[in-house]
Coordinates of C-alpha atoms (C1' of nucleotides) in Angstrom, one line a residue:
Chain Z
M1 CA 20.4 47.7 -7.1
M2 CA 18.4 45.8 -9.7
E3 CA 14.8 44.4 -9.6
K4 CA 14.2 40.7 -9.9
A5 CA 12.6 41.0 -13.4
Q6 CA 15.6 42.9 -14.7
I7 CA 18.1 40.4 -13.3
A8 CA 16.0 37.6 -15.0
A9 CA 16.3 39.6 -18.2
V10 CA 20.1 39.7 -17.9
L11 CA 20.2 35.9 -17.3
D12 CA 18.0 35.4 -20.4
E13 CA 20.3 37.6 -22.4
I14 CA 23.4 35.7 -21.2
A15 CA 21.7 32.5 -22.3
L16 CA 21.1 34.0 -25.7
L17 CA 24.7 35.2 -26.0
L18 CA 26.0 31.8 -25.0
E19 CA 23.9 30.2 -27.7
L20 CA 25.4 32.5 -30.3
N21 CA 28.8 31.6 -29.0
D22 CA 27.9 27.9 -29.6
E23 CA 28.3 27.1 -25.9
N24 CA 27.3 23.9 -24.1
P25 CA 23.5 23.7 -24.4
F26 CA 23.1 22.6 -20.7
K27 CA 25.0 25.6 -19.5
I28 CA 22.6 27.7 -21.6
R29 CA 19.6 25.9 -20.0
A30 CA 21.0 26.6 -16.6
Y31 CA 20.9 30.4 -17.2
S32 CA 17.4 30.3 -18.7
S33 CA 16.1 28.2 -15.9
G34 CA 17.7 30.6 -13.4
A35 CA 15.8 33.4 -15.1
R36 CA 12.5 31.4 -14.8
I37 CA 13.1 30.8 -11.1
L38 CA 13.7 34.4 -10.4
E39 CA 10.6 35.5 -12.3
N40 CA 8.5 33.1 -10.2
L41 CA 10.1 34.1 -6.9
T42 CA 7.7 35.8 -4.5
E43 CA 10.0 35.9 -1.5
D44 CA 12.2 38.8 -0.8
L45 CA 15.4 38.4 -2.9
D46 CA 17.6 40.4 -0.4
E47 CA 16.4 38.1 2.4
L48 CA 17.2 35.0 0.3
I49 CA 20.7 36.3 -0.5
R50 CA 21.4 37.4 3.1
T51 CA 20.4 34.0 4.6
G52 CA 22.0 31.9 1.9
R53 CA 18.7 30.3 1.2
L54 CA 18.9 31.3 -2.5
S55 CA 21.3 28.5 -3.1
E56 CA 18.9 26.0 -1.6
I57 CA 16.5 26.4 -4.5
P58 CA 17.0 23.6 -7.0
G59 CA 18.7 25.0 -10.1
M60 CA 20.5 27.7 -8.2
G61 CA 24.1 26.7 -8.0
E62 CA 27.1 28.6 -6.8
A63 CA 27.7 30.5 -10.1
L64 CA 24.2 31.7 -10.5
V65 CA 23.9 32.8 -6.9
D66 CA 27.2 34.8 -7.3
K67 CA 26.0 36.5 -10.4
I68 CA 22.5 37.3 -9.1
T69 CA 24.1 38.7 -5.9
T70 CA 26.4 40.9 -8.0
L71 CA 23.6 42.1 -10.2
R72 CA 21.4 42.8 -7.2
Q73 CA 24.0 44.8 -5.4
T74 CA 25.9 46.6 -8.2
G75 CA 23.3 46.5 -11.0
T76 CA 25.9 45.2 -13.5
L77 CA 27.9 42.0 -14.2
P78 CA 31.4 42.0 -15.8
F79 CA 30.8 38.5 -17.2
H80 CA 27.7 39.8 -19.0
Q81 CA 29.4 42.9 -20.2
K82 CA 32.3 41.0 -21.6
L83 CA 30.0 38.5 -23.4
R84 CA 28.0 41.4 -24.8
A85 CA 31.1 43.0 -26.3
T86 CA 31.7 39.9 -28.4
I87 CA 28.3 40.0 -30.1
P88 CA 26.5 42.7 -32.1
A89 CA 23.4 43.9 -30.3
G90 CA 21.3 43.7 -33.5
L91 CA 21.6 39.9 -33.5
F92 CA 19.0 39.7 -30.6
E93 CA 16.4 40.8 -33.0
V94 CA 17.7 38.5 -35.7
M95 CA 17.3 35.6 -33.3
Q96 CA 13.6 36.4 -32.9
I97 CA 12.9 35.6 -36.5
Q98 CA 10.9 32.4 -37.0
G99 CA 13.1 29.6 -38.2
L100 CA 16.4 31.3 -37.2
G101 CA 18.2 29.7 -34.3
P102 CA 21.7 30.2 -33.0
K103 CA 23.4 28.1 -35.6
K104 CA 21.9 29.8 -38.6
V105 CA 22.3 33.3 -37.1
R106 CA 25.9 32.6 -36.4
A107 CA 26.4 31.5 -40.0
L108 CA 24.7 34.6 -41.3
W109 CA 26.9 36.8 -39.1
K110 CA 30.2 35.1 -39.7
Q111 CA 29.8 34.5 -43.4
L112 CA 27.7 37.4 -44.6
G113 CA 28.4 40.0 -41.9
V114 CA 24.7 40.2 -40.8
E115 CA 24.7 42.3 -37.6
D116 CA 21.0 43.5 -37.6
L117 CA 17.7 43.1 -39.4
T118 CA 18.5 45.8 -42.0
K119 CA 21.6 43.9 -43.2
L120 CA 19.7 40.5 -43.0
K121 CA 17.0 41.9 -45.3
E122 CA 19.6 43.2 -47.7
V123 CA 21.4 39.8 -48.0
C124 CA 18.1 38.0 -48.4
E125 CA 17.0 40.3 -51.2
S126 CA 20.4 40.1 -53.0
G127 CA 20.1 36.3 -53.0
A128 CA 23.3 35.8 -51.0
V129 CA 21.5 33.8 -48.2
A130 CA 20.3 31.1 -50.6
E131 CA 24.0 30.5 -51.6
L132 CA 25.1 29.7 -48.1
K133 CA 25.7 26.1 -47.1
G134 CA 22.7 24.8 -45.2
F135 CA 20.5 27.6 -46.6
G136 CA 18.4 27.7 -49.8
E137 CA 15.7 29.6 -51.7
K138 CA 12.9 28.6 -49.3
T139 CA 14.8 29.6 -46.2
Q140 CA 15.6 32.9 -47.7
T141 CA 11.9 33.6 -48.6
K142 CA 10.8 32.5 -45.1
I143 CA 13.3 34.8 -43.4
L144 CA 11.9 37.8 -45.5
E145 CA 8.4 36.8 -44.4
G146 CA 9.5 36.6 -40.8
I147 CA 11.1 40.1 -41.0
K148 CA 7.9 41.5 -42.4
N149 CA 5.6 40.0 -39.8
R150 CA 7.9 39.9 -36.8
V151 CA 5.8 42.1 -34.6
A152 CA 2.6 40.1 -35.1
Y153 CA 4.4 36.7 -34.8
A154 CA 6.2 37.6 -31.6
K155 CA 3.1 38.8 -29.8
R156 CA 1.3 36.8 -27.1
H157 CA -2.4 36.9 -27.2
R158 CA -4.8 37.5 -24.3
W159 CA -6.5 34.2 -23.3
V160 CA -9.9 35.4 -24.2
D161 CA -8.8 36.3 -27.8
A162 CA -7.1 33.0 -28.2
A163 CA -10.2 31.2 -26.8
K164 CA -12.4 32.9 -29.4
I165 CA -10.3 31.3 -32.2
A166 CA -9.8 28.0 -30.4
E167 CA -13.3 27.1 -29.4
P168 CA -14.8 26.7 -32.9
I169 CA -11.8 24.8 -34.1
L170 CA -12.1 22.4 -31.2
A171 CA -15.8 21.9 -31.9
G172 CA -15.0 21.4 -35.5
L173 CA -12.4 18.8 -34.8
R174 CA -14.7 16.9 -32.4
A175 CA -17.4 16.8 -35.1
L176 CA -15.1 15.0 -37.6
P177 CA -16.0 11.3 -37.9
Q178 CA -12.4 10.2 -37.7
V179 CA -11.8 12.0 -34.3
K180 CA -12.0 10.0 -31.1
H181 CA -10.9 12.7 -28.6
A182 CA -9.8 16.3 -29.2
E183 CA -8.5 18.8 -26.6
S184 CA -6.8 22.1 -26.5
A185 CA -3.5 21.9 -24.7
G186 CA -0.6 24.3 -24.0
S187 CA -0.8 27.6 -22.1
M188 CA -4.5 27.9 -23.1
R189 CA -5.3 24.7 -21.1
R190 CA -3.0 25.9 -18.3
S191 CA -5.1 29.1 -18.2
R192 CA -2.1 31.5 -18.6
E193 CA -3.1 35.1 -18.8
T194 CA -1.7 35.2 -22.3
V195 CA -1.3 32.5 -24.9
G196 CA 1.6 32.2 -27.3
D197 CA 0.1 29.7 -29.7
L198 CA -2.7 27.1 -29.8
D199 CA -2.0 23.4 -29.4
F200 CA -4.7 20.9 -30.4
I201 CA -4.2 17.2 -29.6
V202 CA -6.5 14.7 -31.4
A203 CA -6.8 10.9 -31.0
S204 CA -7.4 9.1 -34.3
S205 CA -6.2 6.2 -36.4
E206 CA -6.8 8.2 -39.6
P207 CA -4.9 11.5 -39.4
A208 CA -4.8 12.5 -43.1
P209 CA -8.4 13.9 -43.4
I210 CA -8.1 15.7 -40.1
M211 CA -4.9 17.4 -41.2
A212 CA -6.5 18.3 -44.5
W213 CA -9.5 19.8 -42.6
F214 CA -7.2 21.8 -40.3
V215 CA -5.0 23.4 -42.9
A216 CA -8.1 24.4 -44.9
Y217 CA -9.8 25.9 -41.9
P218 CA -11.4 29.4 -42.7
G219 CA -9.2 32.2 -41.5
V220 CA -5.9 30.3 -41.9
K221 CA -3.6 32.7 -43.6
E222 CA -0.5 30.5 -43.9
V223 CA 0.3 26.8 -43.5
T224 CA 3.7 26.6 -41.9
A225 CA 3.9 22.8 -41.6
H226 CA 1.8 20.0 -43.0
G227 CA 3.1 16.6 -42.0
E228 CA 1.5 13.2 -41.4
T229 CA 0.8 13.7 -37.7
K230 CA 1.7 17.4 -37.1
S231 CA 0.6 20.6 -38.8
S232 CA 0.9 24.2 -38.1
V233 CA -1.1 27.1 -39.4
R234 CA -1.1 30.9 -38.8
F235 CA -4.1 33.2 -38.6
E236 CA -4.5 36.7 -39.8
N237 CA -3.7 38.2 -36.3
G238 CA -0.4 36.3 -36.2
L239 CA -1.6 33.6 -33.8
Q240 CA -0.2 30.2 -34.6
A241 CA -2.0 26.9 -34.1
D242 CA -0.4 23.4 -34.0
L243 CA -2.3 20.2 -34.5
R244 CA -1.0 16.8 -33.5
V245 CA -2.9 13.6 -34.3
V246 CA -1.9 10.5 -32.3
P247 CA -3.2 7.0 -31.9
E248 CA -5.8 6.6 -29.1
E249 CA -3.6 4.8 -26.7
Q250 CA -1.1 7.7 -26.7
F251 CA -3.7 10.4 -26.5
F252 CA -3.4 11.2 -22.8
F253 CA 0.4 11.1 -22.8
A254 CA 0.4 13.6 -25.7
L255 CA -2.2 15.7 -24.0
H256 CA -0.2 15.8 -20.8
H257 CA 3.1 16.5 -22.7
F258 CA 1.7 19.3 -24.8
T259 CA -0.1 20.9 -21.8
G260 CA 3.2 21.4 -20.2
S261 CA 4.6 23.5 -18.8
K262 CA 8.1 22.7 -19.9
E263 CA 9.3 22.9 -16.2
H264 CA 6.5 20.6 -15.1
N265 CA 7.4 18.1 -17.8
V266 CA 11.0 18.1 -16.9
A267 CA 10.1 17.4 -13.3
M268 CA 7.7 14.6 -14.3
R269 CA 10.3 12.9 -16.5
H270 CA 12.8 13.2 -13.7
R271 CA 10.4 11.4 -11.5
A272 CA 9.6 8.8 -14.1
L273 CA 13.3 8.0 -14.5
A274 CA 13.7 7.5 -10.8
R275 CA 11.0 4.8 -11.2
G276 CA 12.8 3.1 -14.1
L277 CA 10.5 4.7 -16.8
S278 CA 11.5 6.9 -19.6
M279 CA 8.6 9.3 -20.4
S280 CA 7.7 11.1 -23.6
E281 CA 4.6 12.3 -25.4
W282 CA 4.3 8.7 -26.7
G283 CA 4.0 7.1 -23.3
F284 CA 6.3 5.3 -20.8
K285 CA 9.1 3.1 -21.8
A286 CA 10.7 0.8 -19.3
V287 CA 14.5 1.5 -19.0
D288 CA 15.0 -2.2 -18.3
E289 CA 13.8 -3.8 -21.5
N290 CA 12.4 -6.9 -19.7
Q291 CA 9.9 -4.8 -17.8
T292 CA 6.6 -3.6 -19.3
A293 CA 5.6 0.0 -19.1
P294 CA 2.1 1.2 -18.0
G295 CA -0.4 2.7 -20.4
A296 CA -3.0 5.4 -19.6
K297 CA -6.7 5.3 -20.3
D298 CA -7.1 8.8 -18.9
E299 CA -4.9 11.6 -17.8
A300 CA -5.1 10.7 -14.1
A301 CA -3.5 7.3 -15.1
V302 CA -0.4 9.2 -16.3
F303 CA 0.1 10.7 -12.9
A304 CA -1.0 7.5 -11.0
A305 CA 1.8 5.6 -12.8
L306 CA 4.2 7.9 -11.0
G307 CA 2.4 7.6 -7.7
L308 CA 0.7 10.9 -7.9
P309 CA -2.9 12.2 -7.7
W310 CA -4.0 14.1 -10.9
I311 CA -2.8 17.7 -11.0
P312 CA -5.1 20.3 -12.4
P313 CA -3.6 21.9 -15.6
E314 CA -3.6 25.4 -14.0
L315 CA -1.1 24.3 -11.4
R316 CA 1.4 22.7 -13.9
E317 CA 3.9 25.5 -13.8
G318 CA 6.7 23.7 -12.1
L319 CA 6.1 25.6 -8.9
G320 CA 5.9 22.8 -6.4
E321 CA 2.7 21.1 -7.7
I322 CA 4.4 17.7 -8.0
E323 CA 5.7 17.8 -4.4
A324 CA 2.2 18.9 -3.2
S325 CA 0.6 16.1 -5.1
E326 CA 3.0 13.6 -3.7
A327 CA 2.2 14.8 -0.2
Q328 CA -1.5 14.6 -0.9
A329 CA -1.5 18.3 -0.2
L330 CA -2.9 19.7 -3.5
P331 CA -5.5 22.5 -2.8
K332 CA -9.1 21.9 -3.6
L333 CA -9.3 24.7 -6.1
L334 CA -12.0 27.4 -6.3
E335 CA -14.7 26.8 -8.8
L336 CA -17.0 29.3 -10.6
S337 CA -20.0 27.8 -9.0
D338 CA -18.6 28.7 -5.5
L339 CA -19.2 32.4 -6.1
K340 CA -22.3 33.8 -4.4
G341 CA -22.0 37.4 -5.5
A342 CA -19.5 40.0 -6.6
F343 CA -18.2 43.4 -5.7
H344 CA -16.8 46.3 -7.8
N345 CA -19.4 47.0 -10.5
H346 CA -20.2 50.2 -12.3
T347 CA -23.5 51.8 -13.5
T348 CA -24.5 54.7 -15.8
A349 CA -24.0 56.9 -12.7
S350 CA -20.3 56.9 -13.6
D351 CA -18.8 55.1 -16.6
G352 CA -20.9 52.0 -16.8
E353 CA -23.2 51.3 -19.7
H354 CA -26.2 49.9 -17.8
T355 CA -28.4 51.3 -15.1
L356 CA -28.7 50.1 -11.5
E357 CA -31.8 48.1 -12.4
E358 CA -30.2 46.6 -15.5
M359 CA -27.2 45.5 -13.4
A360 CA -29.5 44.0 -10.8
A361 CA -31.4 42.1 -13.5
A362 CA -28.1 40.7 -14.8
A363 CA -27.1 39.6 -11.3
D364 CA -30.4 37.8 -10.9
K365 CA -29.8 36.0 -14.2
V366 CA -26.5 34.7 -12.8
G367 CA -28.3 33.7 -9.6
W368 CA -26.2 35.7 -7.2
E369 CA -27.2 36.6 -3.6
Y370 CA -25.6 40.0 -3.7
L371 CA -24.1 42.6 -6.1
G372 CA -21.8 45.3 -4.9
I373 CA -22.1 48.6 -6.8
S374 CA -19.1 50.8 -6.7
D375 CA -19.0 53.7 -9.1
H376 CA -16.1 56.1 -9.4
S377 CA -15.5 58.9 -7.0
K378 CA -15.4 62.6 -7.8
S379 CA -11.7 62.9 -8.7
S380 CA -12.2 60.5 -11.6
F381 CA -14.0 63.2 -13.5
Q382 CA -13.1 61.5 -16.8
A383 CA -15.3 58.6 -15.7
H384 CA -18.1 60.9 -14.4
G385 CA -17.1 60.2 -10.9
L386 CA -19.8 60.9 -8.3
D387 CA -19.6 63.8 -6.0
E388 CA -21.0 63.4 -2.4
G389 CA -24.5 64.5 -3.4
R390 CA -24.8 62.0 -6.3
L391 CA -23.4 59.2 -4.1
L392 CA -26.0 59.9 -1.4
Q393 CA -28.7 59.8 -4.1
Q394 CA -27.4 56.5 -5.4
M395 CA -27.4 55.1 -1.9
E396 CA -31.0 56.1 -1.5
A397 CA -32.0 54.6 -4.9
I398 CA -30.3 51.3 -3.9
A399 CA -32.2 51.3 -0.6
K400 CA -35.5 51.8 -2.4
L401 CA -34.7 49.1 -5.0
N402 CA -33.8 46.6 -2.3
A403 CA -37.0 47.4 -0.4
S404 CA -39.1 47.0 -3.5
K405 CA -38.1 43.3 -3.7
K406 CA -38.2 43.7 -7.5
F407 CA -35.0 41.6 -7.8
K408 CA -33.9 38.6 -5.8
V409 CA -30.3 40.0 -5.6
R410 CA -29.4 42.3 -2.7
I411 CA -27.6 45.3 -4.0
L412 CA -24.8 46.6 -1.7
T413 CA -23.8 50.2 -1.7
G414 CA -20.2 51.0 -2.3
S415 CA -17.6 53.1 -4.0
E416 CA -14.5 52.7 -6.1
V417 CA -12.9 55.5 -4.3
D418 CA -9.8 57.1 -5.8
I419 CA -6.6 56.9 -3.8
L420 CA -5.2 60.4 -4.0
R421 CA -1.5 61.3 -4.4
D422 CA -0.7 61.1 -0.7
G423 CA -2.7 58.0 -0.1
T424 CA -5.7 59.8 1.4
L425 CA -9.2 59.0 -0.1
D426 CA -11.5 61.0 -2.3
Y427 CA -14.4 61.1 0.2
A428 CA -14.5 62.0 3.8
D429 CA -14.5 59.3 6.4
D430 CA -18.1 59.8 7.6
L431 CA -19.5 59.3 4.1
L432 CA -17.3 56.2 3.5
G433 CA -18.5 54.8 6.8
R434 CA -22.1 54.9 5.6
L435 CA -21.4 52.6 2.6
D436 CA -21.7 48.8 2.7
F437 CA -18.2 48.4 1.3
V438 CA -15.3 50.5 -0.1
V439 CA -12.9 49.5 -2.9
A440 CA -9.9 51.9 -3.1
S441 CA -8.0 52.1 -6.4
V442 CA -5.2 54.1 -8.0
H443 CA -6.3 55.9 -11.2
T444 CA -3.7 58.6 -11.4
L445 CA 0.1 59.2 -11.2
F446 CA 1.2 55.8 -12.5
N447 CA 4.8 57.0 -12.7
L448 CA 5.5 57.4 -9.1
D449 CA 8.6 55.5 -7.9
S450 CA 8.0 52.2 -6.2
E451 CA 8.5 53.6 -2.7
A452 CA 6.0 56.4 -3.1
Q453 CA 3.5 54.3 -5.0
T454 CA 3.7 51.5 -2.4
A455 CA 3.4 54.0 0.5
R456 CA 0.4 55.6 -1.1
I457 CA -1.5 52.3 -1.5
I458 CA -0.6 51.1 2.0
R459 CA -2.0 54.3 3.5
A460 CA -5.3 53.5 1.8
I461 CA -5.1 49.9 3.0
E462 CA -4.7 51.2 6.5
S463 CA -7.8 53.3 6.4
E464 CA -10.5 51.7 8.6
H465 CA -13.1 52.3 5.9
V466 CA -11.3 50.5 3.0
D467 CA -12.5 46.9 2.7
M468 CA -10.6 46.1 -0.5
V469 CA -7.9 47.4 -2.7
G470 CA -8.7 47.5 -6.5
H471 CA -6.5 46.5 -9.5
V472 CA -3.4 46.8 -7.3
T473 CA -0.7 47.1 -10.1
G474 CA -2.8 48.8 -12.8
R475 CA -1.4 46.6 -15.6
L476 CA -3.2 46.2 -18.9
L477 CA -2.1 43.0 -20.7
N478 CA -0.1 43.8 -23.9
R479 CA -0.9 47.5 -23.4
R480 CA 0.4 48.9 -20.2
E481 CA 3.0 47.7 -17.7
P482 CA 2.1 47.5 -14.1
Y483 CA 3.1 50.5 -12.1
A484 CA 6.0 50.2 -9.8
V485 CA 4.8 48.8 -6.6
D486 CA 6.2 46.4 -4.0
L487 CA 3.6 43.6 -3.7
T488 CA 5.5 42.0 -0.8
K489 CA 4.9 45.0 1.3
I490 CA 1.3 45.5 0.0
I491 CA 0.4 41.9 1.0
D492 CA 1.9 42.3 4.4
A493 CA -0.1 45.5 4.9
A494 CA -3.3 43.9 3.7
A495 CA -2.7 41.0 6.1
A496 CA -2.0 43.4 9.1
N497 CA -5.1 45.5 8.4
E498 CA -7.4 42.7 7.3
T499 CA -7.9 44.3 3.9
I500 CA -9.1 42.2 1.0
I501 CA -7.1 42.3 -2.2
E502 CA -9.1 42.3 -5.4
L503 CA -8.6 39.9 -8.2
N504 CA -9.8 42.2 -11.0
S505 CA -11.3 39.9 -13.5
N506 CA -11.5 42.2 -16.5
P507 CA -9.6 40.2 -19.2
W508 CA -7.3 43.2 -19.8
R509 CA -6.3 43.3 -16.2
L510 CA -6.3 40.0 -14.2
D511 CA -4.7 42.0 -11.5
M512 CA -3.2 41.1 -8.9
D513 CA -1.2 38.7 -11.0
W514 CA -1.8 35.0 -10.2
R515 CA 1.8 34.4 -9.1
W516 CA 1.2 36.4 -5.9
W517 CA -1.9 34.7 -4.5
R518 CA -0.3 31.8 -2.8
R519 CA 1.9 34.1 -0.8
A520 CA -1.1 36.4 0.0
A521 CA -3.3 33.5 1.1
E522 CA -0.5 32.0 3.2
K523 CA -0.4 35.4 5.0
G524 CA -4.1 35.2 5.5
V525 CA -5.1 37.8 3.0
L526 CA -8.6 37.3 1.5
C527 CA -9.2 37.5 -2.3
S528 CA -12.3 39.0 -3.9
I529 CA -13.0 38.0 -7.5
N530 CA -14.3 41.2 -8.8
P531 CA -15.7 41.7 -12.3
D532 CA -15.2 45.5 -12.5
A533 CA -18.2 45.3 -14.8
H534 CA -19.0 48.4 -17.0
H535 CA -21.7 46.4 -18.8
Q536 CA -24.4 43.8 -18.0
D537 CA -22.4 41.1 -19.8
H538 CA -19.3 41.9 -17.8
L539 CA -20.5 40.0 -14.8
D540 CA -19.3 37.0 -16.8
F541 CA -15.7 38.3 -16.3
V542 CA -15.6 36.5 -13.0
Q543 CA -14.9 33.3 -14.9
H544 CA -11.4 34.8 -15.8
G545 CA -10.9 35.8 -12.2
V546 CA -11.7 32.2 -11.1
R547 CA -9.2 30.9 -13.7
M548 CA -6.5 33.1 -12.3
A549 CA -7.4 32.3 -8.7
R550 CA -7.0 28.6 -9.5
K551 CA -3.6 29.3 -11.0
G552 CA -2.8 31.0 -7.7
W553 CA -3.7 27.8 -5.8
L554 CA -6.7 29.5 -4.1
T555 CA -9.4 27.5 -2.4
K556 CA -13.0 28.5 -1.7
D557 CA -12.2 29.5 1.8
Q558 CA -9.6 32.0 0.7
V559 CA -12.1 33.9 -1.6
F560 CA -14.4 36.4 0.0
N561 CA -17.3 36.3 -2.4
T562 CA -17.9 32.6 -2.0
R563 CA -19.5 33.6 1.3
S564 CA -23.2 34.0 1.8
L565 CA -24.9 37.4 2.0
A566 CA -25.2 37.1 5.8
E567 CA -21.5 36.2 6.2
V568 CA -20.4 39.0 3.9
L569 CA -22.5 41.6 5.8
R570 CA -21.1 40.3 9.1
W571 CA -17.5 40.6 7.8
L572 CA -18.2 44.1 6.5
G573 CA -19.6 45.1 9.9
R574 CA -23.0 45.7 8.4
A575 CA -25.0 43.1 10.2
Chain O
dG1 C1' 26.1 25.6 -15.1
dC2 C1' 23.7 22.0 -12.1
dC3 C1' 23.5 17.8 -9.7
dG4 C1' 24.4 13.1 -7.0
dT5 C1' 21.0 6.5 -1.6
dT6 C1' 24.1 4.3 -8.5
dT7 C1' 28.1 9.3 -9.6
dT8 C1' 32.4 15.2 -7.2
dC9 C1' 32.6 13.4 -13.3
dG10 C1' 29.7 12.8 -16.8
dG11 C1' 25.5 12.9 -17.5
dC12 C1' 21.7 16.4 -18.4
dC13 C1' 14.1 14.8 -22.1
dC14 C1' 12.6 13.7 -26.5
dG15 C1' 10.5 13.6 -31.1
dA16 C1' 8.4 15.8 -35.5
dC17 C1' 9.0 18.5 -39.5
dT18 C1' 11.5 21.3 -42.9
dG19 C1' 14.9 22.1 -46.1
dT20 C1' 18.8 20.9 -47.3
dT21 C1' 20.9 17.1 -48.1
dT22 C1' 22.0 12.2 -50.4
dT23 C1' 21.9 10.7 -44.6
dC24 C1' 21.0 14.8 -41.5
dA25 C1' 21.4 19.4 -39.1
dG26 C1' 18.7 22.9 -37.3
dT27 C1' 14.6 24.6 -35.2
dC28 C1' 10.7 24.2 -32.4
dG29 C1' 8.0 22.9 -28.7

DNA sequence: GCCGTTTTCGGCCCGACTGTTTTCAGTCG
């Protein structure tokens, strides 16, 4: 028995092995695309296999369904094992080096006996690589650089970290006199939780000075490409940035193209061809040379030419957005201005950096109607969790503060109560019942197996006093994997018990992952965009939660904290 | 390997840049 993510990893590995064997590129693509489909699948895999519906998914043919079924049921695949035996395992790492693809790696392997990074370094240093046909001095030097920096180069960066670098560059580009339009594209524009590299698209008839400005930008550590219309640079932290300058009339095609995703673009091109148009970053070209092809004066026109309403970048992941657009069924996505308050915030009573009053002042500044305070419970002693006495004191302090009318915002009493090992809660029911709201979270025993972890969280969800479940998988981007938990079952339990699932907006967490929200919302589960603030400034984190909710196709109605104070109190049973 | 109101075979998205070449292959997105 193998999990979806592991099966996807095997398919990706098969694709890589096939590449090294110089196989048909389209066969390779079929395996990679199969891996992407699996990763984005939120339905129950066993169910899909049992009912035969797996093969109905476009891109899932007979061979893939067979192999996925075998992997799911036996945990291993003879085809994969056989393929693996033909290729040294060390070549996987060699393939990761910038500038090395299957052809070059194969040449290094067959002609110089390179089977891992150690040997690769050796043959580069000896000068043997430069002697190979198709290689030279520069390639050899670049490979050595690539080996040295491979960890930094391969890393994906949190969206916030990438945005910090991207924003001043974008502002700088827009300030150049030659620049007509400038936008950031790629996964940054699609609001992915992590960003691989930055893509800037600029409209101008005079690219040379823009290119010169870009490659000389402060903080650029290395210029990896410097052409007439395309340049690439790398920053100290390993983040790469690409700049493309195009004529104004092609700008919105280029912007669309480099926003991606790859899967979205493939589907768009497919659709274009069905309408007699070939589509690229340069625009449309009529397949029939006697026909003229439409241009685009904005991005909406690119979609309109294919009979589609504009699709927000966050949705362009090839997960049905084109079909929804065609059916005029795109969601009206949540916006930051829809939020009327927020739950799950900490104060100095536990591990927050600001007092109750300071947090209230910060909420007034944002203009919220309510702010839910939920400090840690007593088991989280590392975070100064509150015992029953201190919690009662805090409730009193909040009542006084609300009565004083010192702040416009209404403070709600709450707790981020620990879910204990067996799924019971860290406070007794009568105390929980006196709070305005309760967030239940796991802070211990991350290594339980999926069954135990899931059962533990579901027991908390079933408690009549728990209003929401906090950071449901515990992941920290680039730092800690999510704990093993069956989100399908969690979502079903949340739906059955009318428990809200939090979208924790701390930029390290962004948990629950955006890929699950459509399913959750379809089942009727409400989302709460929670800042999990430990500092006044952290109330701003909700912007990241909103970005993720948009990626999850959520509308205003599906998000709890878009409701007014009166509605929220009624839902919580406090009015 | 996938797919088909043009096809069950023969297509499958397209272009820039680099480094190695003397006209283009490989890589990347």
